[in-house]
C-alpha positions as a printed NumPy array, in Angstrom:
array([[ -93.596,   18.518,  -45.549],
       [ -94.837,   17.746,  -49.058],
       [ -97.138,   14.694,  -48.769],
       [ -96.363,   13.692,  -52.367],
       [ -92.589,   13.783,  -51.95 ],
       [ -92.043,   10.113,  -51.11 ],
       [ -89.855,    8.309,  -52.029],
       [ -92.383,    5.827,  -53.385],
       [ -92.243,    2.096,  -53.991],
       [ -94.433,    0.627,  -56.693],
       [ -95.634,   -2.937,  -57.108],
       [ -98.201,   -4.744,  -59.151],
       [-100.187,   -7.925,  -59.016],
       [-102.892,   -9.469,  -61.165],
       [-106.304,   -9.935,  -59.583],
       [-109.099,  -11.573,  -61.604],
       [-107.225,  -10.853,  -64.835],
       [-106.623,   -7.163,  -64.135],
       [-103.48 ,   -5.425,  -62.944],
       [-103.572,   -3.754,  -59.523],
       [-100.788,   -1.209,  -59.032],
       [ -99.873,   -0.257,  -55.469],
       [ -97.725,    2.723,  -54.46 ],
       [ -96.389,    3.   ,  -50.933],
       [ -94.808,    6.086,  -49.388],
       [ -91.392,    4.836,  -48.274],
       [ -90.885,    8.18 ,  -46.577],
       [ -93.21 ,    6.913,  -43.832],
       [ -91.232,    3.728,  -43.117],
       [ -89.796,    5.177,  -39.898],
       [ -93.306,    6.013,  -38.68 ],
       [ -94.833,    2.565,  -39.157],
       [ -96.784,    1.681,  -36.037],
       [ -96.84 ,    5.254,  -34.691],
       [-100.001,    4.928,  -32.622],
       [-100.654,    8.66 ,  -32.78 ],
       [-101.703,    7.949,  -36.38 ],
       [-103.84 ,    4.893,  -35.577],
       [-106.76 ,    5.639,  -37.902],
       [-106.559,    4.396,  -41.481],
       [-108.548,    6.76 ,  -43.686],
       [-109.352,    5.471,  -47.166],
       [-110.95 ,    7.454,  -49.952],
       [-111.998,    5.493,  -53.014],
       [-112.49 ,    7.101,  -56.395],
       [-113.903,    5.177,  -59.368],
       [-112.59 ,    5.617,  -62.884],
       [-114.278,    4.702,  -66.151],
       [-111.645,    4.848,  -68.873],
       [-109.749,    1.585,  -68.534],
       [-107.078,   -0.096,  -70.599],
       [-107.388,   -3.82 ,  -71.34 ],
       [-105.276,   -4.582,  -68.243],
       [-107.713,   -2.726,  -65.944],
       [-105.51 ,    0.309,  -65.39 ],
       [-106.846,    3.816,  -66.076],
       [-106.319,    5.255,  -69.544],
       [-104.376,    8.49 ,  -70.129],
       [-107.298,   10.862,  -69.501],
       [-108.263,    9.044,  -66.321],
       [-104.636,    9.027,  -65.146],
       [-104.577,   12.816,  -65.448],
       [-107.87 ,   13.155,  -63.562],
       [-106.728,   10.793,  -60.787],
       [-103.358,   12.531,  -60.456],
       [-104.994,   15.969,  -60.171],
       [-107.414,   14.663,  -57.547],
       [-104.559,   13.016,  -55.632],
       [-102.656,   16.282,  -55.439],
       [-105.655,   18.222,  -54.103],
       [-106.583,   15.435,  -51.693],
       [-103.098,   14.822,  -50.288],
       [-102.305,   18.494,  -49.785],
       [-105.698,   19.149,  -48.16 ],
       [-105.578,   16.131,  -45.871],
       [-101.948,   16.518,  -44.801],
       [-101.839,   20.303,  -44.48 ],
       [-101.682,   20.484,  -40.666],
       [ -99.475,   17.405,  -40.092],
       [-102.204,   15.368,  -38.394],
       [-102.615,   13.078,  -41.402],
       [ -99.985,   11.195,  -43.438],
       [-100.387,   10.08 ,  -47.062],
       [ -99.493,    6.376,  -47.082],
       [-100.194,    5.385,  -50.678],
       [-102.606,    4.22 ,  -53.335],
       [-103.939,    1.037,  -54.879],
       [-105.294,    1.238,  -58.43 ],
       [-107.164,   -1.418,  -60.368],
       [-110.551,   -2.781,  -61.274],
       [-111.955,    0.664,  -61.95 ],
       [-111.059,    2.065,  -58.514],
       [-108.221,    3.992,  -56.907],
       [-107.914,    3.824,  -53.126],
       [-106.069,    6.688,  -51.441],
       [-104.764,    5.595,  -48.018],
       [-103.891,    7.944,  -45.153],
       [-102.987,    7.48 ,  -41.492],
       [-104.563,   10.11 ,  -39.277],
       [-104.294,   11.348,  -35.716],
       [-107.502,   13.322,  -36.296],
       [-109.856,   11.19 ,  -38.404],
       [-112.859,   13.447,  -37.85 ],
       [-110.867,   16.33 ,  -39.344],
       [-110.167,   14.049,  -42.332],
       [-113.904,   13.387,  -42.624],
       [-114.653,   17.153,  -42.646],
       [-112.037,   17.744,  -45.362],
       [-113.523,   14.913,  -47.404],
       [-116.978,   16.477,  -47.053],
       [-115.65 ,   19.841,  -48.288],
       [-113.962,   18.168,  -51.268],
       [-117.22 ,   16.374,  -52.099],
       [-119.098,   19.672,  -52.065],
       [-116.519,   21.448,  -54.22 ],
       [-115.972,   18.688,  -56.76 ],
       [-119.542,   17.433,  -57.038],
       [-118.288,   13.858,  -57.207],
       [-120.902,   11.724,  -55.395],
       [-119.166,    8.46 ,  -56.349],
       [-116.33 ,    9.045,  -53.875],
       [-116.339,    6.782,  -50.829],
       [-114.827,    7.429,  -47.396],
       [-113.946,    5.006,  -44.614],
       [-112.113,    5.076,  -41.294],
       [-110.649,    1.941,  -39.715],
       [-108.657,    1.433,  -36.548],
       [-105.156,    0.314,  -37.643],
       [-102.665,    1.193,  -34.87 ],
       [-100.119,   -1.383,  -36.11 ],
       [-100.304,    0.029,  -39.661],
       [-101.171,   -3.419,  -41.018],
       [-102.505,   -2.015,  -44.303],
       [ -99.299,   -0.076,  -44.869],
       [ -97.096,   -3.05 ,  -44.035],
       [ -99.107,   -5.645,  -45.967],
       [-100.649,   -3.745,  -48.868],
       [ -98.492,   -0.675,  -49.382],
       [ -95.229,   -2.239,  -48.185],
       [ -92.276,   -0.42 ,  -49.748],
       [ -90.206,   -3.586,  -50.167],
       [ -92.413,   -5.272,  -52.779],
       [ -91.904,   -3.655,  -56.03 ],
       [ -91.165,   -2.01 ,  -59.23 ],
       [ -89.635,    1.425,  -59.435],
       [ -91.612,    4.314,  -60.922],
       [ -89.713,    4.283,  -64.259],
       [ -90.576,    0.629,  -64.902],
       [ -94.191,    1.291,  -63.961],
       [ -94.489,    4.217,  -66.384],
       [ -93.332,    1.985,  -69.223],
       [ -95.874,   -0.709,  -68.304],
       [ -98.766,    1.736,  -68.013],
       [ -98.05 ,    3.271,  -71.426],
       [ -97.922,   -0.135,  -73.106]])
């Protein structure tokens, strides 16, 4: 299964004057609350090049997208981790996963850190058996579609 396949919902909100864009993997809607994937794994990557609205500029978008592809494929390769979505704003992008094997996720993160030499990345694991973050923050029913988002991010 391609972890980037989706479908994806997209929403935005303004926090302290900056836009926060959230993407949720609607393809996981049927798995919400699956206690086998009770660990919420979050990897946070900072970005520097920001537009006036707080969203990453074009160069940063490309860098974040490339990192997302490597991260999602690496984390989800064996089926023990599911890519739930992202939240982007305020100079940070959070990549959210639900994992049945969070220590494996930690080892993959460590390998990525070594290969990419990116010490600013942060890693956290939280217990979230009810998938509260997915339902509240990445909820597929909140938002804009990807075409509308692309127009907003270019403007």
